[in-house]
Amino acid sequence: MLRATLKSLLARKLRLILSGLAVVLGVMFVSGALVLTDTLNRTFDSIFADAYAATDVAVTAKPALEISELEGEEVPAPLPAATIDKIKTVSGVRDATGRIDLDGARVIAADGKVLTSFGPPRMGVNWTGVDDIMEMRAGRGPESDDEIAMNAATAALSGWQVGDRVPVLTREPKKMFTLVGVWAYTGGRDSLGGVQEVAFTTPVAQALMLGEANAFTSVVVRADDGVTPAQVRDDLTTALGADYQVRTGEELAADSAAGLQEGVGFFNQILLGFAGVALFVGIFLILNTFSIIVAQRTRELALLRAMGASRNQVIGSVMVEAVIVGAVAAVLGLAAGIGAGAGLGYLFSTMGGSSLTLAPVGVPLSAVISAFVVGIVITVIAAVLPALRASRIAPIAAMQEVATPDRPLTKLTVAGSLVTTIGATALGLGLFSDTGDTTIWLIIGGALVTFIGIALLTPLISRPVVSLLGRLFSWSLPGRLGRLNSGRNPRRTAITAAALMVGIALVTGVTVVMDSAKSSLKAEVARVLKAQIMISGDQAGPRPPTYDPAVIDEAATVPGVRAAAGVYHDMVQIDGEQRYVNATGDLATLAQAYGTTAPTLTEDQLAVSAENAAAWGWQDGRTVTVQASRGEPHTYTVAHLYPEGALPGSIILPAGAIKDFAITQPTIGYIRLDDGVSVSAVLPQIKALVADSPEVTAVDQQTFVDDQAAGFDQIIMMIQILLGLAILIAVLGVVNTLALSVLERTRELGLLRAVGLNRSQTMRMITVEAVVISVFGALLGVTVGAGMGSAVTRALENDGITELVLPWPRMATYLALAALVGVVAAILPALRAARLNVLGAISHD
Amino acid sequence: MTATKTGGPVAARAEEIWKVYGSGEAQVTALRGVSAEFGRGRFTAIMGPSGSGKSTLMHCLAGLDTVDRGTVHVGGTEISNLGDKALTRLRRDRIGFVFQQFNLLPTLSAAENIRLPLDIAGRKPDPQWWETVITTVGLSDRLAHRPSQLSGGQQQRVACARALIGRPDVIFADEPTGNLDSRSGAEVLSFLRSSVREHGQTIVMVTHDPVAASYADRVVFLADGAIVDELADPTAETVLDTMKRLDTQTDPVML
């Protein structure tokens, strides 16, 4: 039995490879994600191990707010200089150095643009000399207050050289320094992990980075010879008490690496999402291929049954095929995944001009195991139905010429309706009722089940729709024949189209939600925002763009300006909950600039949107305690409620709160003009004011709204990549189906050629069949996607997505793309059909 | 002698054609220098045992296969050096086919199958001729049916009508009754003969059935890739006798 299985497998290898490709892609993404994560994790481990190689023990003050790496940088609490003296008295401490290293030293490059970073921080540090892992490339460390040094990566990116005057943005607005030295790290590395570093003298670093004299962010301790770091750590912990965190260099390296590795997890999820789509679509393809193979092998399988093979042996024979295909796909996918992981790792290491020294690419055991598990399990699942069908072939079929009867679609339709209903119900529950933690699973599961249900219904829908679509091509005989052929096997047409449907439905759905959100945002901003000029910039990386607060004061004095207000932003803890807050110099001014009215807040009052106040139970007059990124907790009274959207953000703190924010510069500004003053008259003057804050620009309202909405376009872009992947897999499906059609209809093709159909007409016939199938799939996808997208949008109505926008041009593009897919997919099968030997084809059976 | 000639105008002609399949030990010579003429308006049957080369000869005459040596003419055109495009055109416009396996398109109705060669060429059938053909094959009430709804004999009659509708120079029929019971077979053969007698159609038919061959005006016998005999105005008996005689001879006879 096994031998027969293997023989038949080999005879069909091309077809199986085609459908196996979908599994290969899925496995590639899974193993690629694991390889990438593994490589990056080891890279980070080694970076931090190096960075803290010269550190025996490090002391930091506990941060006021503990934040995970995903939400932002923790701001360490300042550590008073006196602590260093105390540390030095502890036994086993040979030496203790106060260090300042904080994110936020932004060098303005020689071309006038601020150096950006897509992940690694832009550190401002105090110069404490050249240590074991550093080496000077040029010059020396900073000695006077207007001197700086920078690491080689920063120097290379910015284009500055020793001796240049370099502008740097810190807690303070732009300041000029003389670059006196460039350093690198042992092993010829320009930086550790792509981090940009600028070194100031200690007092300057304290003033510009920390905002506090005589304080540090950490103290690096070297232990006496013969004393282990762990011992010193324990002694220091006892001596300093609970306000300080004492860690050995190794612990610090592990903690820091763990923080970054959390960030990498996000990357991983995207790749696993891709894998999920590829595998889900892949199931359709494999199911289709195995169904066809079983149908073609009817006589062979019946013969086996007639000779005494049991049903289970027949099932087993199909399953063995599935396992082999799955295993082969797993091996290929794993190999491709290792390549993809290495490639993505390389991209990651060079992203944003940073130069991460990547650890050698390794293949973790988890990647190998999951490749085989995913590859084989998916293929076997897809083969279950065809195997069952195979086992039901009667032995008598071996003796008879059995025309595969066109089985009625009733059962399939009933099952499809049932499954669709279940899926839609789950989706609806997830969207419109409060189901807590299970919501996301209800939505994802509901969507998947709905897809399957619709796929089951597709054969029924395909008849009228395909025949209607086909009429578009019926003006010529090859087109008409192609149309008739695409309607010949509704099941096969349907499942091929369904594979395409999934990808296009996902993309259309997301596009509907995003376009609706974008349009709602634009409408909302246009409705409430009366300010005509905004100061804002694009955020690249974790740190928002900021500008000099003096700009606001100066803008207020420009003739024609009625009010100007800057808004500061931070994440804080309020009564134990993490919340995003804004703060502004004077709420009354902000309200005036924004286009509403509000009182001035005292230092102990805050304003909150009425909607959030109701949700959180913050009635007027209630007091709440706010812990910002640094400093002591502060208690505020709820003093002003405003309608959601009437002022920026949901909580607004008074000016006094700003000094404890992680970033003490405004991130956005609103300027409202006097009635009758034209924007074009004032805008150039405001632009001139922000010239020294190159992270931001002054823009008019239209530009501002467009910029705000640009984020949605980025998400749509991302999701289009997913579309590309889904389309790629669907192409494989269409190619597969057509190749089979050509094979099955060899004799017909021979006849057509014999009676005078020429090669190009033959190719046209096949192409029309492909185009009809893929456009049908796209039509389904666009319809289902628009439906799902509309449902999600409606469900989010209370969350501010008030407008429903159906992206007609995009949907039309997807349909056009599908037609193109059909043409591309038809190329090989059509060539094959055209090249058929007429004589051989006619006598083919 | 391996040549056979007819008096009068010629619809198709083979001159000294050779066809060799495979190479080395597996080499098979299917045709060894066959020359033959097929007269216009005549019904010729090609007979011979399996492997005699009769199908190969027909395929080469019909432009479905190429010859290794020699020339083939159809209606005055030499086709042995034509490319695929020209051959396709030739088949479309000047040759009709009837195959053993009916070979109809299952997606098309009987009428559409009959019209297929004209549709491919983008031509309209002559209404009068259409009527004549449909009536002769007796399919007037079956035109809207799909092939799967027709009997074998009806399907083969559709195939015959398809071959006739374009009034080709020659119709090649490859064992047209091979898959039919004797009654349906007789119907198809009478129909083919009447199209020759009444409408001057030229038909070349390959068969191994003496009864089928007796419907023809002339029978050409092939053995081992060469023409070994021929009969004019055959009957089933004379055909059978000739075949028996040929069977007992080891070498091709010289006529």
PDB file of C-alpha atoms in Angstrom, chain B residues 36-211:
ATOM      1  CA  ALA B  36      -1.481   7.832 -52.865  1.00  0.00           C
ATOM      2  CA  GLU B  37      -4.091  10.087 -54.396  1.00  0.00           C
ATOM      3  CA  PHE B  38      -7.582  10.667 -53.100  1.00  0.00           C
ATOM      4  CA  GLY B  39     -10.026  11.796 -55.721  1.00  0.00           C
ATOM      5  CA  ARG B  40     -12.321  14.721 -55.266  1.00  0.00           C
ATOM      6  CA  GLY B  41     -15.913  13.754 -54.497  1.00  0.00           C
ATOM      7  CA  ARG B  42     -14.892  10.207 -53.659  1.00  0.00           C
ATOM      8  CA  PHE B  43     -15.295   8.170 -50.490  1.00  0.00           C
ATOM      9  CA  THR B  44     -12.033   6.315 -49.858  1.00  0.00           C
ATOM     10  CA  ALA B  45     -11.421   3.841 -47.042  1.00  0.00           C
ATOM     11  CA  ILE B  46      -7.945   3.046 -45.741  1.00  0.00           C
ATOM     12  CA  MET B  47      -7.701  -0.431 -44.277  1.00  0.00           C
ATOM     13  CA  GLY B  48      -5.047  -2.524 -42.695  1.00  0.00           C
ATOM     14  CA  PRO B  49      -4.230  -4.479 -39.586  1.00  0.00           C
ATOM     15  CA  SER B  50      -3.115  -2.736 -36.371  1.00  0.00           C
ATOM     16  CA  GLY B  51       0.305  -1.184 -36.784  1.00  0.00           C
ATOM     17  CA  SER B  52       0.022  -1.091 -40.566  1.00  0.00           C
ATOM     18  CA  GLY B  53       0.414   2.686 -40.579  1.00  0.00           C
ATOM     19  CA  LYS B  54      -3.135   3.519 -41.699  1.00  0.00           C
ATOM     20  CA  SER B  55      -3.759   6.044 -38.916  1.00  0.00           C
ATOM     21  CA  THR B  56      -0.332   7.606 -39.414  1.00  0.00           C
ATOM     22  CA  LEU B  57      -1.042   8.019 -43.105  1.00  0.00           C
ATOM     23  CA  MET B  58      -4.315   9.769 -42.333  1.00  0.00           C
ATOM     24  CA  HIS B  59      -2.714  12.008 -39.686  1.00  0.00           C
ATOM     25  CA  CYS B  60      -0.020  13.063 -42.128  1.00  0.00           C
ATOM     26  CA  LEU B  61      -2.594  13.759 -44.844  1.00  0.00           C
ATOM     27  CA  ALA B  62      -4.619  15.844 -42.401  1.00  0.00           C
ATOM     28  CA  GLY B  63      -1.733  17.993 -41.202  1.00  0.00           C
ATOM     29  CA  LEU B  64      -1.944  16.585 -37.696  1.00  0.00           C
ATOM     30  CA  ASP B  65       1.449  14.951 -38.020  1.00  0.00           C
ATOM     31  CA  THR B  66       4.539  15.805 -40.050  1.00  0.00           C
ATOM     32  CA  VAL B  67       6.259  13.565 -42.557  1.00  0.00           C
ATOM     33  CA  ASP B  68       9.987  12.827 -42.447  1.00  0.00           C
ATOM     34  CA  ARG B  69      10.357  12.628 -46.200  1.00  0.00           C
ATOM     35  CA  GLY B  70       8.093  13.115 -49.203  1.00  0.00           C
ATOM     36  CA  THR B  71       5.305  15.647 -49.781  1.00  0.00           C
ATOM     37  CA  VAL B  72       1.627  15.932 -48.945  1.00  0.00           C
ATOM     38  CA  HIS B  73      -0.797  18.084 -50.889  1.00  0.00           C
ATOM     39  CA  VAL B  74      -4.294  19.030 -49.838  1.00  0.00           C
ATOM     40  CA  GLY B  75      -6.394  20.625 -52.563  1.00  0.00           C
ATOM     41  CA  GLY B  76      -3.324  21.809 -54.472  1.00  0.00           C
ATOM     42  CA  THR B  77      -1.471  23.188 -51.433  1.00  0.00           C
ATOM     43  CA  GLU B  78       1.680  21.485 -50.316  1.00  0.00           C
ATOM     44  CA  ILE B  79       1.307  21.091 -46.549  1.00  0.00           C
ATOM     45  CA  SER B  80       4.410  19.077 -45.673  1.00  0.00           C
ATOM     46  CA  ASN B  81       6.437  22.270 -45.116  1.00  0.00           C
ATOM     47  CA  LEU B  82       3.815  24.428 -43.395  1.00  0.00           C
ATOM     48  CA  GLY B  83       4.241  25.789 -39.840  1.00  0.00           C
ATOM     49  CA  ASP B  84       1.779  25.408 -37.000  1.00  0.00           C
ATOM     50  CA  LYS B  85      -0.069  28.623 -37.827  1.00  0.00           C
ATOM     51  CA  ALA B  86      -0.661  27.733 -41.451  1.00  0.00           C
ATOM     52  CA  LEU B  87      -1.540  24.143 -40.561  1.00  0.00           C
ATOM     53  CA  THR B  88      -4.065  25.357 -38.002  1.00  0.00           C
ATOM     54  CA  ARG B  89      -5.637  27.558 -40.670  1.00  0.00           C
ATOM     55  CA  LEU B  90      -5.648  24.713 -43.120  1.00  0.00           C
ATOM     56  CA  ARG B  91      -7.395  22.424 -40.641  1.00  0.00           C
ATOM     57  CA  ARG B  92      -9.832  25.148 -39.766  1.00  0.00           C
ATOM     58  CA  ASP B  93     -10.820  26.087 -43.287  1.00  0.00           C
ATOM     59  CA  ARG B  94     -10.149  23.126 -45.544  1.00  0.00           C
ATOM     60  CA  ILE B  95     -10.241  19.940 -43.508  1.00  0.00           C
ATOM     61  CA  GLY B  96     -12.974  18.310 -41.474  1.00  0.00           C
ATOM     62  CA  PHE B  97     -12.518  15.650 -38.804  1.00  0.00           C
ATOM     63  CA  VAL B  98     -14.595  12.837 -37.388  1.00  0.00           C
ATOM     64  CA  PHE B  99     -12.939  10.920 -34.565  1.00  0.00           C
ATOM     65  CA  GLN B 100     -13.659   7.561 -32.994  1.00  0.00           C
ATOM     66  CA  GLN B 101     -14.235   9.168 -29.588  1.00  0.00           C
ATOM     67  CA  PHE B 102     -16.880  11.610 -30.903  1.00  0.00           C
ATOM     68  CA  ASN B 103     -14.769  14.424 -29.346  1.00  0.00           C
ATOM     69  CA  LEU B 104     -17.450  16.986 -28.702  1.00  0.00           C
ATOM     70  CA  LEU B 105     -17.085  19.856 -26.244  1.00  0.00           C
ATOM     71  CA  PRO B 106     -19.296  18.980 -23.266  1.00  0.00           C
ATOM     72  CA  THR B 107     -19.934  22.637 -22.450  1.00  0.00           C
ATOM     73  CA  LEU B 108     -21.468  23.434 -25.819  1.00  0.00           C
ATOM     74  CA  SER B 109     -24.860  22.444 -27.198  1.00  0.00           C
ATOM     75  CA  ALA B 110     -25.138  20.258 -30.289  1.00  0.00           C
ATOM     76  CA  ALA B 111     -25.716  23.300 -32.497  1.00  0.00           C
ATOM     77  CA  GLU B 112     -22.747  25.110 -30.990  1.00  0.00           C
ATOM     78  CA  ASN B 113     -20.552  22.058 -31.479  1.00  0.00           C
ATOM     79  CA  ILE B 114     -21.559  21.861 -35.117  1.00  0.00           C
ATOM     80  CA  ARG B 115     -20.803  25.557 -35.616  1.00  0.00           C
ATOM     81  CA  LEU B 116     -17.496  25.400 -33.734  1.00  0.00           C
ATOM     82  CA  PRO B 117     -15.070  25.457 -36.720  1.00  0.00           C
ATOM     83  CA  LEU B 118     -16.977  28.375 -38.246  1.00  0.00           C
ATOM     84  CA  ASP B 119     -17.053  30.204 -34.910  1.00  0.00           C
ATOM     85  CA  ILE B 120     -13.327  29.720 -34.523  1.00  0.00           C
ATOM     86  CA  ALA B 121     -12.828  31.185 -37.962  1.00  0.00           C
ATOM     87  CA  GLY B 122     -15.343  33.932 -37.211  1.00  0.00           C
ATOM     88  CA  ARG B 123     -17.569  32.911 -40.125  1.00  0.00           C
ATOM     89  CA  LYS B 124     -21.329  32.564 -40.364  1.00  0.00           C
ATOM     90  CA  PRO B 125     -22.822  29.339 -41.659  1.00  0.00           C
ATOM     91  CA  ASP B 126     -24.639  29.516 -44.973  1.00  0.00           C
ATOM     92  CA  PRO B 127     -28.282  29.151 -43.808  1.00  0.00           C
ATOM     93  CA  GLN B 128     -29.246  26.912 -46.648  1.00  0.00           C
ATOM     94  CA  TRP B 129     -26.328  24.553 -46.204  1.00  0.00           C
ATOM     95  CA  TRP B 130     -26.950  24.586 -42.452  1.00  0.00           C
ATOM     96  CA  GLU B 131     -30.521  23.432 -43.044  1.00  0.00           C
ATOM     97  CA  THR B 132     -29.350  20.736 -45.436  1.00  0.00           C
ATOM     98  CA  VAL B 133     -26.734  19.394 -43.028  1.00  0.00           C
ATOM     99  CA  ILE B 134     -29.032  19.441 -40.011  1.00  0.00           C
ATOM    100  CA  THR B 135     -31.803  17.717 -41.878  1.00  0.00           C
ATOM    101  CA  THR B 136     -29.507  15.115 -43.374  1.00  0.00           C
ATOM    102  CA  VAL B 137     -28.055  14.137 -39.993  1.00  0.00           C
ATOM    103  CA  GLY B 138     -31.553  14.191 -38.506  1.00  0.00           C
ATOM    104  CA  LEU B 139     -30.732  16.361 -35.514  1.00  0.00           C
ATOM    105  CA  SER B 140     -33.268  19.156 -35.935  1.00  0.00           C
ATOM    106  CA  ASP B 141     -34.963  18.457 -32.614  1.00  0.00           C
ATOM    107  CA  ARG B 142     -31.714  17.822 -30.718  1.00  0.00           C
ATOM    108  CA  LEU B 143     -29.842  21.030 -31.463  1.00  0.00           C
ATOM    109  CA  ALA B 144     -30.153  22.567 -27.988  1.00  0.00           C
ATOM    110  CA  HIS B 145     -29.010  19.382 -26.218  1.00  0.00           C
ATOM    111  CA  ARG B 146     -25.674  18.961 -24.565  1.00  0.00           C
ATOM    112  CA  PRO B 147     -23.505  16.023 -25.708  1.00  0.00           C
ATOM    113  CA  SER B 148     -24.178  14.259 -22.405  1.00  0.00           C
ATOM    114  CA  GLN B 149     -27.878  14.224 -23.283  1.00  0.00           C
ATOM    115  CA  LEU B 150     -27.285  12.538 -26.664  1.00  0.00           C
ATOM    116  CA  SER B 151     -26.737   8.882 -27.532  1.00  0.00           C
ATOM    117  CA  GLY B 152     -23.429   7.727 -29.008  1.00  0.00           C
ATOM    118  CA  GLY B 153     -24.852   7.612 -32.514  1.00  0.00           C
ATOM    119  CA  GLN B 154     -26.347  11.067 -32.149  1.00  0.00           C
ATOM    120  CA  GLN B 155     -23.042  12.405 -30.852  1.00  0.00           C
ATOM    121  CA  GLN B 156     -21.198  10.970 -33.816  1.00  0.00           C
ATOM    122  CA  ARG B 157     -23.761  12.475 -36.153  1.00  0.00           C
ATOM    123  CA  VAL B 158     -23.120  15.849 -34.488  1.00  0.00           C
ATOM    124  CA  ALA B 159     -19.416  15.288 -35.117  1.00  0.00           C
ATOM    125  CA  CYS B 160     -20.149  14.489 -38.775  1.00  0.00           C
ATOM    126  CA  ALA B 161     -22.271  17.594 -39.127  1.00  0.00           C
ATOM    127  CA  ARG B 162     -19.424  19.606 -37.577  1.00  0.00           C
ATOM    128  CA  ALA B 163     -17.042  18.222 -40.208  1.00  0.00           C
ATOM    129  CA  LEU B 164     -19.461  18.944 -43.055  1.00  0.00           C
ATOM    130  CA  ILE B 165     -20.611  22.419 -42.111  1.00  0.00           C
ATOM    131  CA  GLY B 166     -17.505  24.217 -43.378  1.00  0.00           C
ATOM    132  CA  ARG B 167     -17.559  22.337 -46.738  1.00  0.00           C
ATOM    133  CA  PRO B 168     -13.915  21.332 -46.372  1.00  0.00           C
ATOM    134  CA  ASP B 169     -11.777  20.001 -49.200  1.00  0.00           C
ATOM    135  CA  VAL B 170     -11.478  16.694 -47.377  1.00  0.00           C
ATOM    136  CA  ILE B 171     -13.078  15.078 -44.347  1.00  0.00           C
ATOM    137  CA  PHE B 172     -10.868  12.652 -42.498  1.00  0.00           C
ATOM    138  CA  ALA B 173     -12.736  10.104 -40.422  1.00  0.00           C
ATOM    139  CA  ASP B 174     -10.744   7.967 -37.989  1.00  0.00           C
ATOM    140  CA  GLU B 175     -12.679   4.777 -37.141  1.00  0.00           C
ATOM    141  CA  PRO B 176     -15.924   6.782 -36.974  1.00  0.00           C
ATOM    142  CA  THR B 177     -18.001   3.701 -36.134  1.00  0.00           C
ATOM    143  CA  GLY B 178     -15.500   2.120 -33.739  1.00  0.00           C
ATOM    144  CA  ASN B 179     -17.478   3.085 -30.664  1.00  0.00           C
ATOM    145  CA  LEU B 180     -20.975   2.543 -32.058  1.00  0.00           C
ATOM    146  CA  ASP B 181     -23.361  -0.399 -32.210  1.00  0.00           C
ATOM    147  CA  SER B 182     -23.951  -1.718 -35.720  1.00  0.00           C
ATOM    148  CA  ARG B 183     -27.228   0.138 -36.256  1.00  0.00           C
ATOM    149  CA  SER B 184     -25.897   3.529 -35.251  1.00  0.00           C
ATOM    150  CA  GLY B 185     -22.769   2.736 -37.226  1.00  0.00           C
ATOM    151  CA  ALA B 186     -24.816   2.035 -40.332  1.00  0.00           C
ATOM    152  CA  GLU B 187     -26.667   5.329 -39.915  1.00  0.00           C
ATOM    153  CA  VAL B 188     -23.441   7.302 -39.680  1.00  0.00           C
ATOM    154  CA  LEU B 189     -21.901   5.510 -42.665  1.00  0.00           C
ATOM    155  CA  SER B 190     -24.966   6.006 -44.886  1.00  0.00           C
ATOM    156  CA  PHE B 191     -24.930   9.607 -43.937  1.00  0.00           C
ATOM    157  CA  LEU B 192     -21.242   9.926 -44.869  1.00  0.00           C
ATOM    158  CA  ARG B 193     -21.838   8.155 -48.180  1.00  0.00           C
ATOM    159  CA  SER B 194     -24.826  10.333 -49.050  1.00  0.00           C
ATOM    160  CA  SER B 195     -22.797  13.466 -48.384  1.00  0.00           C
ATOM    161  CA  VAL B 196     -20.343  12.197 -51.001  1.00  0.00           C
ATOM    162  CA  ARG B 197     -22.973  11.127 -53.498  1.00  0.00           C
ATOM    163  CA  GLU B 198     -25.318  14.076 -53.105  1.00  0.00           C
ATOM    164  CA  HIS B 199     -23.027  16.964 -52.194  1.00  0.00           C
ATOM    165  CA  GLY B 200     -19.741  15.934 -53.758  1.00  0.00           C
ATOM    166  CA  GLN B 201     -17.890  15.862 -50.431  1.00  0.00           C
ATOM    167  CA  THR B 202     -14.507  14.138 -50.327  1.00  0.00           C
ATOM    168  CA  ILE B 203     -14.069  11.683 -47.443  1.00  0.00           C
ATOM    169  CA  VAL B 204     -11.074   9.622 -46.388  1.00  0.00           C
ATOM    170  CA  MET B 205     -11.928   7.077 -43.703  1.00  0.00           C
ATOM    171  CA  VAL B 206      -9.616   4.843 -41.707  1.00  0.00           C
ATOM    172  CA  THR B 207     -11.264   1.631 -40.531  1.00  0.00           C
ATOM    173  CA  HIS B 208     -10.574  -1.994 -39.807  1.00  0.00           C
ATOM    174  CA  ASP B 209     -14.213  -3.013 -40.255  1.00  0.00           C
ATOM    175  CA  PRO B 210     -14.921  -4.593 -43.696  1.00  0.00           C
ATOM    176  CA  VAL B 211     -18.593  -3.636 -43.423  1.00  0.00           C
TER     177      VAL B 211
END
